[in-house]
XYZ file of N, CA and C in Angstrom:
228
model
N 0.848 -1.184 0.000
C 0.000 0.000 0.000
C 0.883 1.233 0.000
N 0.514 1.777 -0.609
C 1.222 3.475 -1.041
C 0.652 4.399 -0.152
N 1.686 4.877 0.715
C 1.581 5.833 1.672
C 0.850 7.078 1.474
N 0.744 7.233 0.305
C 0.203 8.394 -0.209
C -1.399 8.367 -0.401
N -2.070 6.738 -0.368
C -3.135 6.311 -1.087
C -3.789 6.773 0.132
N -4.807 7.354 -0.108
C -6.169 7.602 0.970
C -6.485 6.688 1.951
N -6.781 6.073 3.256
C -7.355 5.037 3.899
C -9.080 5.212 4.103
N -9.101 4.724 3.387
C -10.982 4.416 3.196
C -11.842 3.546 4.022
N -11.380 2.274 4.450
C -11.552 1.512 5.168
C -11.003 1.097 6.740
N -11.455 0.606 7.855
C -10.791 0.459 8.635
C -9.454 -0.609 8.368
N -10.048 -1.742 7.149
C -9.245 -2.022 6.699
C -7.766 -1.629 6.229
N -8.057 -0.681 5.237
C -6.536 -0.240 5.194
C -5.962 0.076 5.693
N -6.386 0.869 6.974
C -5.964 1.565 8.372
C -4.781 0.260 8.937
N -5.376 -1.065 9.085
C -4.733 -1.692 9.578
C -3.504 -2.543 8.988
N -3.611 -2.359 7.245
C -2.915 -2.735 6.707
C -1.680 -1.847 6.324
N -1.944 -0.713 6.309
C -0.928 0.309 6.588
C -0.021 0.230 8.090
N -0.842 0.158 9.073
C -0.182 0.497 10.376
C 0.476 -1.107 10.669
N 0.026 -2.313 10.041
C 1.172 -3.694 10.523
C 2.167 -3.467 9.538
N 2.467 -2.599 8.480
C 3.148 -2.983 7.124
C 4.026 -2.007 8.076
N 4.192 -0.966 8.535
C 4.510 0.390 9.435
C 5.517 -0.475 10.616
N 4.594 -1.156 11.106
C 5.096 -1.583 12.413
C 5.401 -3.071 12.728
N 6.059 -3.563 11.757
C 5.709 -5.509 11.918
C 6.537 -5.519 13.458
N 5.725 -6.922 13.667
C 6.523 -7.488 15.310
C 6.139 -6.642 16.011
N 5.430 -5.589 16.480
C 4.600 -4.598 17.274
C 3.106 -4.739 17.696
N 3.080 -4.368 18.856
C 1.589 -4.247 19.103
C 0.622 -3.237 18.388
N 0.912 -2.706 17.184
C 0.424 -1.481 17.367
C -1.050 -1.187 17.359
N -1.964 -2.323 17.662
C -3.525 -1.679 18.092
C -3.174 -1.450 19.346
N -2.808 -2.429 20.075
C -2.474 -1.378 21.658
C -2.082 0.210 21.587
N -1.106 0.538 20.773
C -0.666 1.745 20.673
C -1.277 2.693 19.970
N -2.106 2.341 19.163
C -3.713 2.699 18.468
C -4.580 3.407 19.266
N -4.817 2.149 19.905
C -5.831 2.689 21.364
C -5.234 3.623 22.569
N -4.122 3.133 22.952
C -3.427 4.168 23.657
C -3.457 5.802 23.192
N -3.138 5.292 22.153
C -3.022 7.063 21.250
C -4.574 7.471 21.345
N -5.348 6.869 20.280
C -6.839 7.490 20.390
C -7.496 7.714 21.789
N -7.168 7.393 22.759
C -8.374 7.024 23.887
C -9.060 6.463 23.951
N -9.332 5.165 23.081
C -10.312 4.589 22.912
C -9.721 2.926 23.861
N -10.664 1.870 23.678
C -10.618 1.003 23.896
C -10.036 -0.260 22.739
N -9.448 -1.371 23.455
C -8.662 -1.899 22.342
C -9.945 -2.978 21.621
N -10.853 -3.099 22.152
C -12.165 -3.630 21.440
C -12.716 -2.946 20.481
N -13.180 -1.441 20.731
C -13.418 -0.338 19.807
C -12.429 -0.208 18.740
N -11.337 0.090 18.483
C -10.001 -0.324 17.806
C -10.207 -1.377 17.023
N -10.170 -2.675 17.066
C -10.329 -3.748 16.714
C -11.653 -4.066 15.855
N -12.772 -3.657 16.501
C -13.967 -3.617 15.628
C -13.728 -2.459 14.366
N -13.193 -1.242 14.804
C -13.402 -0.459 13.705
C -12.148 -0.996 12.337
N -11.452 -1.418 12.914
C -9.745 -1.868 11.722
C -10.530 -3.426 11.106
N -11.841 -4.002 11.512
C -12.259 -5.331 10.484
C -13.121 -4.452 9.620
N -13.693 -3.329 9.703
C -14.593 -2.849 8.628
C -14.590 -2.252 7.538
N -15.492 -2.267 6.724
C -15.589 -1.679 5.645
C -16.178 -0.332 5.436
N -15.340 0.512 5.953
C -16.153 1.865 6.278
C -15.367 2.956 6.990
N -15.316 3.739 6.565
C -14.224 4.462 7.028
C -13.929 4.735 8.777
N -12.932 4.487 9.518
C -12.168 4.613 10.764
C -13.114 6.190 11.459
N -13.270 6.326 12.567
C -13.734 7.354 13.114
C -12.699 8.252 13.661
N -12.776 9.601 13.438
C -11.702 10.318 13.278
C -10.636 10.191 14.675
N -11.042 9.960 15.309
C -9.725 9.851 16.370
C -9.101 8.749 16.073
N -9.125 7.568 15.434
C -8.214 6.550 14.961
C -7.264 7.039 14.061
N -8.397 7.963 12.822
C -7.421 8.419 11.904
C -6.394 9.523 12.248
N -6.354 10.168 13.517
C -5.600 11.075 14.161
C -4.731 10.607 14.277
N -5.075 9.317 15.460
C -3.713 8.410 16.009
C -2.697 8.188 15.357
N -3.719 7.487 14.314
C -2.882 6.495 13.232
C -1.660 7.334 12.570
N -1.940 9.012 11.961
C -1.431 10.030 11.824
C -0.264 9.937 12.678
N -0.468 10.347 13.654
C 0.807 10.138 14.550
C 1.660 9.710 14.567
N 0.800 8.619 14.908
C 1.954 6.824 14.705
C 2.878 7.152 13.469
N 2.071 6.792 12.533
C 2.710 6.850 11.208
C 3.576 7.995 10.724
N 3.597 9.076 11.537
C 4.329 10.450 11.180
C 5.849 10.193 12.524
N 5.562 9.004 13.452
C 6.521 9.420 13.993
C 6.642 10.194 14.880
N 5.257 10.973 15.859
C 4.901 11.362 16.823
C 4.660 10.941 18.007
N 6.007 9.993 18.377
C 5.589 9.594 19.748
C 7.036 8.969 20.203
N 7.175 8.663 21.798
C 8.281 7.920 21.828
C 8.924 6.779 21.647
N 10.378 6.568 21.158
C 11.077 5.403 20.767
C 10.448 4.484 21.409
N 10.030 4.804 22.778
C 9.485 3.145 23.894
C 7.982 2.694 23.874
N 7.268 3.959 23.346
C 5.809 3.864 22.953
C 5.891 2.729 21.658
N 6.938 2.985 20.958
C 6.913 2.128 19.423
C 7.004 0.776 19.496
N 7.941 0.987 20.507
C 8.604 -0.810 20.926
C 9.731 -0.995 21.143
N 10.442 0.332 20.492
C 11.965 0.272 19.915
C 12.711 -0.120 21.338
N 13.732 -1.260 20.840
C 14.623 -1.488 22.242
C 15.038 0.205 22.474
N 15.377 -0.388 24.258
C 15.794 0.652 25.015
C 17.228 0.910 25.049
């Protein structure tokens, strides 16, 4: 998936953010970021329908590199 391509689905949301982060938790860090719950998270990344905007915030984040090395996973 091309970084550049729109995320339309919760789907792509999640296929972007494991391709981003392999070997990572990153719905934990999803949910952490959004405020949300890791159930809420999880239901919205199986659907077909676009992510509700505080995921797509997070995800922003994440993916921009807005947060710390230990939030990511990265050894210490």
């Amino acid at each position: 998936m091309d970084p550049s391509e729109p995320i339309t689905t919760g789907q792509d949301l999640a296929l972007r953010l494991n391709a981003a982060f392999p070997e990572r938790d990153w719905v934990a860090l999803l949910a952490e970021r959004s405020h949300k719950s890791r159930d809420f998270v999880e239901w919205h990344l199986q659907e077909e329908m676009s992510p509700p905007e505080a995921l797509l915030r997070a995800a922003a984040e994440l993916l921009d590199g807005r947060f710390p090395a230990d939030e990511a996973g990265a050894p210490s």
